[in-house]
Coordinates of N, CA and C in Angstrom, one line a residue:
M1 N -115.7 -0.2 381.8 CA -116.7 0.4 382.7 C -116.7 1.9 382.5
G2 N -115.6 2.6 382.2 CA -115.6 4.0 381.9 C -116.5 4.4 380.8
Q3 N -116.5 3.6 379.7 CA -117.4 3.9 378.6 C -118.9 3.9 379.0
I4 N -119.2 2.9 379.8 CA -120.6 2.8 380.3 C -121.0 4.0 381.1
R5 N -120.1 4.4 382.0 CA -120.3 5.6 382.8 C -120.5 6.8 381.9
D6 N -119.7 6.9 380.8 CA -119.8 8.1 380.0 C -121.2 8.1 379.3
I7 N -121.8 7.0 379.0 CA -123.1 6.9 378.4 C -124.1 7.5 379.3
F8 N -124.0 7.2 380.6 CA -125.0 7.6 381.6 C -124.7 9.0 382.1
R9 N -123.5 9.5 382.0 CA -123.1 10.8 382.6 C -123.7 11.9 381.9
I10 N -124.3 12.8 382.7 CA -124.8 14.1 382.1 C -124.3 15.2 382.9
K11 N -123.9 16.3 382.3 CA -123.4 17.4 382.9 C -124.3 18.0 384.0
H12 N -123.7 18.4 385.2 CA -124.5 18.9 386.2 C -125.2 20.2 385.8
N13 N -126.3 20.5 386.5 CA -127.0 21.8 386.3 C -126.3 22.9 387.0
E14 N -126.7 24.1 386.8 CA -126.0 25.3 387.3 C -126.6 25.9 388.6
M15 N -127.5 25.2 389.2 CA -128.1 25.7 390.5 C -127.1 25.6 391.6
S16 N -127.0 26.6 392.4 CA -126.0 26.7 393.5 C -126.5 25.9 394.7
P17 N -125.6 25.2 395.4 CA -125.9 24.4 396.6 C -126.1 25.2 397.8
E18 N -127.3 25.9 397.9 CA -127.6 26.8 399.0 C -128.4 26.1 400.1
K19 N -128.5 26.7 401.3 CA -129.4 26.1 402.3 C -130.8 26.0 401.8
G20 N -131.4 24.8 402.1 CA -132.7 24.5 401.6 C -132.8 23.8 400.3
K21 N -131.7 23.7 399.6 CA -131.6 23.0 398.3 C -131.4 21.5 398.6
V22 N -131.7 20.7 397.6 CA -131.6 19.3 397.7 C -130.6 18.8 396.7
L23 N -129.7 17.9 397.1 CA -128.7 17.2 396.3 C -129.2 15.8 395.8
I24 N -129.1 15.6 394.6 CA -129.4 14.2 394.0 C -128.1 13.6 393.5
S25 N -127.8 12.4 394.1 CA -126.5 11.8 393.7 C -126.6 11.2 392.3
E26 N -125.5 11.3 391.6 CA -125.4 10.6 390.3 C -125.5 9.1 390.5
P27 N -125.9 8.3 389.5 CA -126.1 6.8 389.8 C -124.8 6.1 390.0
F28 N -123.6 6.7 389.7 CA -122.4 5.9 389.8 C -121.8 5.9 391.2
L29 N -122.3 6.7 392.1 CA -121.7 6.8 393.5 C -122.1 5.4 394.1
Q30 N -121.0 4.7 394.5 CA -121.2 3.4 395.2 C -121.0 3.4 396.7
N31 N -120.7 4.6 397.2 CA -120.6 4.8 398.6 C -121.9 4.4 399.3
A32 N -121.8 3.7 400.4 CA -123.0 3.2 401.0 C -123.9 4.3 401.5
F33 N -123.3 5.4 401.9 CA -124.1 6.5 402.4 C -124.8 7.2 401.3
F34 N -124.2 7.4 400.2 CA -124.6 8.3 399.2 C -125.2 7.7 397.9
Q35 N -125.2 6.3 397.8 CA -125.7 5.7 396.6 C -127.2 6.0 396.5
R36 N -127.6 6.6 395.4 CA -129.0 7.0 395.1 C -129.6 7.7 396.3
S37 N -128.8 8.7 396.7 CA -129.3 9.5 397.9 C -129.9 10.8 397.5
V38 N -130.8 11.3 398.4 CA -131.4 12.6 398.3 C -131.0 13.3 399.6
I39 N -130.3 14.4 399.5 CA -129.7 15.1 400.6 C -130.3 16.5 400.8
L40 N -130.8 16.8 401.9 CA -131.3 18.2 402.2 C -130.1 19.0 402.8
L41 N -129.8 20.1 402.2 CA -128.8 21.0 402.8 C -129.5 21.9 403.9
V42 N -129.0 21.8 405.1 CA -129.6 22.6 406.2 C -128.7 23.8 406.5
E43 N -127.5 23.7 405.9 CA -126.5 24.9 406.0 C -125.5 24.8 404.9
S44 N -125.2 25.9 404.3 CA -124.2 25.9 403.2 C -123.7 27.4 403.0
N45 N -122.5 27.6 403.3 CA -121.8 28.9 403.2 C -120.4 28.7 402.9
S46 N -119.6 29.8 403.1 CA -118.2 29.8 402.7 C -117.4 28.8 403.6
A47 N -117.9 28.5 404.8 CA -117.2 27.6 405.7 C -117.4 26.2 405.4
G48 N -118.5 25.9 404.7 CA -118.8 24.5 404.4 C -120.3 24.2 404.3
S49 N -120.6 23.0 404.2 CA -122.1 22.6 404.0 C -122.4 21.4 404.9
M50 N -123.7 21.4 405.3 CA -124.2 20.3 406.2 C -125.5 19.9 405.7
G51 N -125.8 18.6 405.6 CA -127.1 18.1 405.2 C -127.4 16.7 405.7
F52 N -128.6 16.3 405.4 CA -129.0 14.9 405.8 C -129.5 14.1 404.6
V53 N -129.1 12.9 404.6 CA -129.7 12.0 403.6 C -131.1 11.7 404.0
L54 N -132.0 12.0 403.1 CA -133.5 11.9 403.5 C -134.1 10.5 403.2
N55 N -133.5 9.7 402.4 CA -134.2 8.5 401.9 C -133.5 7.2 402.3
K56 N -132.8 7.2 403.4 CA -132.2 5.9 403.8 C -132.5 5.6 405.2
Q57 N -133.6 4.8 405.4 CA -134.1 4.4 406.7 C -133.2 3.4 407.3
T58 N -132.9 3.5 408.6 CA -132.1 2.5 409.3 C -133.0 1.5 409.9
N59 N -132.5 0.5 410.6 CA -133.3 -0.5 411.4 C -133.6 0.0 412.8
F60 N -133.1 1.2 413.1 CA -133.3 1.8 414.5 C -134.6 2.5 414.6
L61 N -135.2 2.4 415.8 CA -136.4 3.2 416.0 C -136.1 4.1 417.2
L62 N -136.6 5.3 417.1 CA -136.5 6.3 418.2 C -137.1 5.8 419.5
N63 N -138.2 5.0 419.4 CA -138.9 4.5 420.5 C -138.0 3.7 421.4
D64 N -137.0 3.0 420.8 CA -136.1 2.1 421.6 C -135.1 2.8 422.5
F65 N -134.9 4.1 422.2 CA -133.9 4.9 423.0 C -134.5 5.8 424.0
F66 N -135.9 6.0 424.0 CA -136.5 6.9 424.9 C -137.7 6.2 425.5
P67 N -137.7 5.7 426.8 CA -138.8 4.9 427.3 C -140.1 5.7 427.3
E68 N -140.1 7.0 427.4 CA -141.3 7.8 427.5 C -142.1 7.7 426.2
I69 N -141.5 7.3 425.1 CA -142.2 7.2 423.8 C -142.3 5.8 423.3
L70 N -142.0 4.8 424.2 CA -142.0 3.4 423.8 C -143.4 3.0 423.3
H71 N -144.4 3.6 423.9 CA -145.8 3.2 423.6 C -146.3 3.8 422.3
L72 N -145.6 4.7 421.7 CA -146.0 5.4 420.5 C -145.8 4.5 419.2
P73 N -146.5 4.8 418.1 CA -146.2 4.1 416.9 C -144.7 4.2 416.5
E74 N -144.2 3.3 415.8 CA -142.8 3.2 415.5 C -142.3 4.5 414.8
I75 N -141.2 5.1 415.3 CA -140.7 6.3 414.7 C -139.3 5.9 414.1
P76 N -139.2 5.9 412.8 CA -137.9 5.5 412.2 C -136.8 6.5 412.3
I77 N -135.6 6.0 412.3 CA -134.4 6.9 412.3 C -133.7 6.7 410.9
Y78 N -133.3 7.8 410.3 CA -132.7 7.7 409.0 C -131.2 7.9 409.1
L79 N -130.5 7.4 408.2 CA -129.0 7.5 408.1 C -128.6 8.9 407.5
G80 N -128.4 9.8 408.3 CA -128.2 11.2 407.9 C -126.9 11.4 407.1
G81 N -125.9 10.6 407.5 CA -124.5 10.7 406.9 C -123.5 10.2 407.8
P82 N -122.2 10.2 407.3 CA -121.1 9.5 408.0 C -120.5 10.4 409.1
V83 N -120.9 11.6 409.3 CA -120.3 12.5 410.3 C -121.1 12.5 411.6
Q84 N -120.4 12.4 412.7 CA -121.0 12.3 414.0 C -122.1 11.2 414.0
S85 N -121.8 10.0 413.6 CA -122.8 9.0 413.5 C -123.3 8.5 414.8
N86 N -122.8 9.0 415.9 CA -123.3 8.6 417.2 C -124.2 9.8 417.8
H87 N -124.6 10.7 417.0 CA -125.4 11.8 417.4 C -126.8 11.8 416.7
L88 N -127.8 12.2 417.4 CA -129.2 12.2 416.8 C -129.5 13.7 416.4
F89 N -130.1 13.8 415.2 CA -130.5 15.1 414.7 C -131.9 15.0 414.2
F90 N -132.6 16.1 414.0 CA -133.9 16.0 413.4 C -134.3 17.3 412.6
I91 N -135.2 17.1 411.7 CA -135.8 18.3 411.0 C -137.3 18.2 411.4
Q92 N -138.0 19.3 411.4 CA -139.4 19.4 411.8 C -140.1 20.5 411.1
T93 N -141.4 20.4 411.1 CA -142.3 21.4 410.5 C -143.2 22.0 411.6
L94 N -142.9 21.8 412.8 CA -143.7 22.3 413.9 C -143.5 23.8 414.3
G95 N -142.4 24.3 413.9 CA -142.1 25.7 414.1 C -141.6 26.1 415.4
D96 N -141.3 27.4 415.6 CA -140.7 27.9 416.8 C -141.6 28.0 418.0
D97 N -142.9 28.1 417.7 CA -143.9 28.1 418.8 C -143.9 26.8 419.6
L98 N -143.9 25.7 418.9 CA -144.0 24.4 419.6 C -142.6 23.9 419.9
I99 N -141.6 24.1 419.0 CA -140.3 23.6 419.3 C -139.3 24.8 419.1
P100 N -139.0 25.5 420.2 CA -138.2 26.7 420.1 C -136.7 26.4 419.8
N101 N -136.0 27.4 419.3 CA -134.6 27.3 419.0 C -134.2 26.5 417.8
G102 N -135.2 26.2 416.9 CA -134.9 25.6 415.7 C -134.3 26.6 414.7
V103 N -133.7 26.1 413.7 CA -133.1 26.9 412.6 C -133.9 26.8 411.4
N104 N -134.5 27.8 410.9 CA -135.3 27.8 409.7 C -134.5 27.4 408.5
V105 N -134.9 26.4 407.7 CA -134.2 26.0 406.5 C -134.9 26.7 405.3
F106 N -136.1 26.5 405.2 CA -137.0 27.3 404.2 C -138.4 27.0 404.5
G107 N -139.3 27.9 404.1 CA -140.7 27.7 404.4 C -141.0 27.4 405.8
N108 N -141.8 26.3 406.1 CA -142.0 26.0 407.5 C -141.2 24.8 408.0
L109 N -140.0 24.6 407.3 CA -139.1 23.5 407.6 C -138.0 24.0 408.5
Y110 N -137.8 23.3 409.6 CA -136.7 23.7 410.6 C -135.8 22.6 410.9
F111 N -134.6 22.9 411.2 CA -133.5 22.0 411.6 C -133.3 22.1 413.1
D112 N -133.4 21.0 413.8 CA -133.1 21.0 415.2 C -134.2 21.8 416.0
G113 N -133.8 22.1 417.3 CA -134.7 22.8 418.2 C -134.6 22.1 419.6
D114 N -135.4 22.6 420.5 CA -135.4 22.1 421.9 C -135.9 20.7 421.9
F115 N -135.0 19.7 422.2 CA -135.4 18.3 422.2 C -136.4 18.0 423.3
N116 N -136.3 18.6 424.4 CA -137.2 18.3 425.5 C -138.6 18.7 425.1
A117 N -138.7 19.8 424.4 CA -140.0 20.3 423.9 C -140.6 19.3 422.9
L118 N -139.7 18.8 422.1 CA -140.1 17.8 421.1 C -140.6 16.5 421.7
I119 N -139.9 16.0 422.7 CA -140.4 14.8 423.4 C -141.7 15.1 424.1
H120 N -141.9 16.3 424.7 CA -143.2 16.6 425.3 C -144.3 16.7 424.3
Y121 N -144.0 17.2 423.1 CA -145.0 17.2 422.0 C -145.4 15.8 421.7
M122 N -144.5 14.9 421.5 CA -144.8 13.6 421.1 C -145.6 12.8 422.2
V123 N -145.1 13.0 423.5 CA -145.8 12.3 424.6 C -147.2 12.8 424.8
S124 N -147.4 14.1 424.4 CA -148.8 14.7 424.5 C -149.7 14.3 423.4
G125 N -149.2 13.5 422.5 CA -150.1 13.0 421.4 C -150.0 13.8 420.1
G126 N -149.0 14.7 420.0 CA -148.8 15.4 418.8 C -148.5 14.6 417.6
Q127 N -148.9 15.0 416.4 CA -148.7 14.3 415.2 C -147.2 14.2 414.9
I128 N -146.7 13.0 414.5 CA -145.3 12.9 414.2 C -145.1 12.6 412.7
H129 N -145.9 11.7 412.1 CA -145.7 11.4 410.7 C -145.9 12.6 409.8
G130 N -144.8 12.8 409.0 CA -144.9 14.0 408.1 C -144.5 15.3 408.8
K131 N -144.3 15.3 410.1 CA -143.9 16.5 410.8 C -142.5 16.5 411.3
I132 N -141.9 15.3 411.6 CA -140.6 15.2 412.2 C -139.9 14.1 411.5
K133 N -138.6 14.3 411.3 CA -137.8 13.2 410.7 C -136.4 13.2 411.4
F134 N -136.0 12.0 411.9 CA -134.9 11.9 412.7 C -133.7 11.2 412.0
F135 N -132.5 11.6 412.3 CA -131.3 11.1 411.6 C -130.2 10.7 412.6
I136 N -129.4 9.7 412.3 CA -128.2 9.4 412.9 C -127.1 10.0 412.0
G137 N -126.3 10.9 412.5 CA -125.2 11.4 411.8 C -125.7 12.5 410.7
Y138 N -124.7 13.1 410.1 CA -125.0 14.1 409.0 C -124.0 14.0 407.9
S139 N -124.2 14.6 406.8 CA -123.3 14.7 405.7 C -122.7 16.1 405.7
G140 N -121.4 16.1 405.6 CA -120.7 17.4 405.7 C -119.6 17.6 404.7
W141 N -119.4 18.8 404.2 CA -118.4 19.1 403.3 C -117.6 20.4 403.7
S142 N -116.3 20.4 403.6 CA -115.5 21.5 404.0 C -115.7 22.6 402.9
S143 N -115.1 23.7 403.2 CA -115.2 24.9 402.2 C -114.8 24.5 400.8
E144 N -115.7 24.7 399.9 CA -115.5 24.5 398.4 C -115.5 23.0 398.1
Q145 N -115.5 22.1 399.0 CA -115.5 20.7 398.7 C -116.8 20.3 397.9
L146 N -117.9 20.7 398.4 CA -119.2 20.4 397.7 C -119.2 20.9 396.3
N147 N -118.8 22.2 396.1 CA -118.7 22.7 394.7 C -117.8 21.9 393.8
E148 N -116.7 21.4 394.4 CA -115.8 20.6 393.6 C -116.4 19.3 393.2
E149 N -117.2 18.7 394.1 CA -117.9 17.5 393.7 C -119.0 17.7 392.7
I150 N -119.7 18.8 392.8 CA -120.7 19.2 391.8 C -120.0 19.4 390.4
D151 N -118.9 20.0 390.4 CA -118.1 20.2 389.2 C -117.7 18.9 388.5
L152 N -117.5 17.9 389.3 CA -117.2 16.5 388.8 C -118.5 15.7 388.5
D153 N -119.6 16.4 388.5 CA -120.9 15.8 388.2 C -121.3 14.7 389.1
S154 N -120.9 14.8 390.4 CA -121.4 13.8 391.4 C -122.8 14.1 391.9
W155 N -123.2 15.4 391.8 CA -124.5 15.8 392.3 C -125.2 16.7 391.4
L156 N -126.5 16.6 391.4 CA -127.4 17.6 390.8 C -128.0 18.4 392.0
V157 N -128.3 19.7 391.8 CA -128.9 20.5 392.8 C -130.3 20.9 392.4
T158 N -131.2 20.8 393.3 CA -132.6 21.1 392.9 C -133.4 21.6 394.1
N159 N -134.6 22.0 393.8 CA -135.6 22.3 394.9 C -136.4 21.1 395.2
S160 N -137.0 21.1 396.4 CA -138.0 20.0 396.7 C -139.0 20.7 397.6
S161 N -140.2 20.1 397.6 CA -141.2 20.6 398.5 C -141.0 20.0 399.9
V162 N -141.5 20.7 400.9 CA -141.4 20.3 402.3 C -142.2 18.9 402.4
K163 N -143.3 18.8 401.7 CA -144.0 17.5 401.8 C -143.2 16.4 401.3
N164 N -142.5 16.5 400.2 CA -141.7 15.4 399.7 C -140.5 15.1 400.7
I165 N -139.9 16.2 401.2 CA -138.8 16.0 402.1 C -139.2 15.2 403.3
M166 N -140.4 15.5 403.8 CA -140.9 14.8 405.0 C -141.5 13.4 404.8
M167 N -142.0 13.2 403.6 CA -142.9 12.0 403.4 C -142.2 10.9 402.5
L168 N -141.4 11.3 401.5 CA -140.9 10.3 400.6 C -139.7 9.6 401.2
D169 N -139.4 8.4 400.6 CA -138.4 7.6 401.2 C -137.8 6.6 400.1
G170 N -136.6 6.1 400.4 CA -136.0 5.1 399.6 C -135.8 5.5 398.1
D171 N -135.6 4.5 397.3 CA -135.4 4.7 395.9 C -136.5 5.5 395.2
E172 N -137.7 5.4 395.7 CA -138.8 6.2 395.2 C -138.5 7.7 395.2
F173 N -137.9 8.2 396.2 CA -137.6 9.6 396.4 C -136.5 9.9 395.3
W174 N -135.5 9.1 395.2 CA -134.4 9.4 394.2 C -135.0 9.4 392.8
N175 N -135.8 8.4 392.5 CA -136.4 8.3 391.2 C -137.3 9.4 390.8
Q176 N -138.1 9.9 391.8 CA -139.0 11.0 391.5 C -138.1 12.3 391.3
A177 N -137.1 12.4 392.1 CA -136.2 13.6 392.0 C -135.5 13.6 390.6
V178 N -135.1 12.4 390.2 CA -134.4 12.3 388.8 C -135.5 12.7 387.7
D179 N -136.7 12.2 387.9 CA -137.8 12.5 386.9 C -138.0 14.0 386.8
S180 N -137.8 14.7 387.9 CA -138.1 16.2 387.9 C -137.1 16.9 387.0
F181 N -136.0 16.3 386.6 CA -135.0 17.0 385.8 C -135.3 16.8 384.3
G182 N -136.3 15.9 383.9 CA -136.6 15.8 382.5 C -136.1 14.5 381.9
N183 N -136.5 14.2 380.7 CA -136.2 13.0 380.0 C -134.7 12.7 379.9
Q184 N -133.9 13.7 379.8 CA -132.5 13.5 379.5 C -131.8 12.7 380.6
Y185 N -132.4 12.7 381.8 CA -131.9 12.0 383.0 C -132.5 10.6 383.2
S186 N -133.5 10.2 382.3 CA -134.2 9.0 382.6 C -133.2 7.8 382.5
L187 N -132.1 7.9 381.8 CA -131.1 6.8 381.7 C -130.6 6.5 383.1
W188 N -130.5 7.5 383.9 CA -129.9 7.3 385.3 C -130.6 6.2 386.0
K189 N -131.9 6.1 385.8 CA -132.7 5.1 386.6 C -132.4 3.7 386.1
N190 N -131.8 3.6 384.9 CA -131.5 2.2 384.3 C -130.1 1.7 384.7
Y191 N -129.3 2.6 385.3 CA -128.0 2.2 385.7 C -128.0 1.3 386.9
P192 N -127.5 0.1 386.8 CA -127.6 -0.8 387.9 C -126.9 -0.3 389.2
K193 N -127.5 -0.7 390.3 CA -127.0 -0.3 391.6 C -125.6 -0.9 391.8
N194 N -125.4 -2.2 391.4 CA -124.1 -2.8 391.5 C -123.7 -3.3 390.1
P195 N -123.0 -2.4 389.3 CA -122.7 -2.8 387.9 C -121.8 -4.0 387.8
D196 N -121.1 -4.4 388.8 CA -120.3 -5.6 388.8 C -121.0 -6.9 388.6
L197 N -122.3 -6.8 389.0 CA -123.2 -8.0 388.9 C -123.8 -8.2 387.5
N198 N -123.6 -7.2 386.6 CA -124.1 -7.3 385.3 C -123.1 -7.8 384.2

């Protein structure tokens, strides 16, 4: 198995894992949270890093937890990561005027904000699709932990557009992100999700 991994392994790039950057998992990660994951970093500094897995939708719907939005179209919840998995988080592009107290990640993308204002926005008929993304839990790294994992080639660091962050999902997002690194990474997409079955 080690020889097979070496064929597919490619040295990580040199981009720093800063706030607003996106992490792309190597194809060998078998962890249920991180296999073929795309993670947005909403915070990254000397104290540690925090992010959300963008492309793993759960079977939960936000509508099922808040009666006031039960009548709205289905609003999916994503698996943000293994930390605080009983907490709800969100990112949004509505900005401070509509959803105060959000933390700007980059461009018009914000993390968190006034949840009551968000519910009011949705109940009032505001657009949700492509504007808000909800997560259960988050992905976290202690100081230097993420850099150590990058040095082990577990992650590639890249930029992504707000549109892709809010709209793409599943393996399609991971595949597109891998494509953005060029042909040398195309082998990654051929590595089986469960190599033990091959």
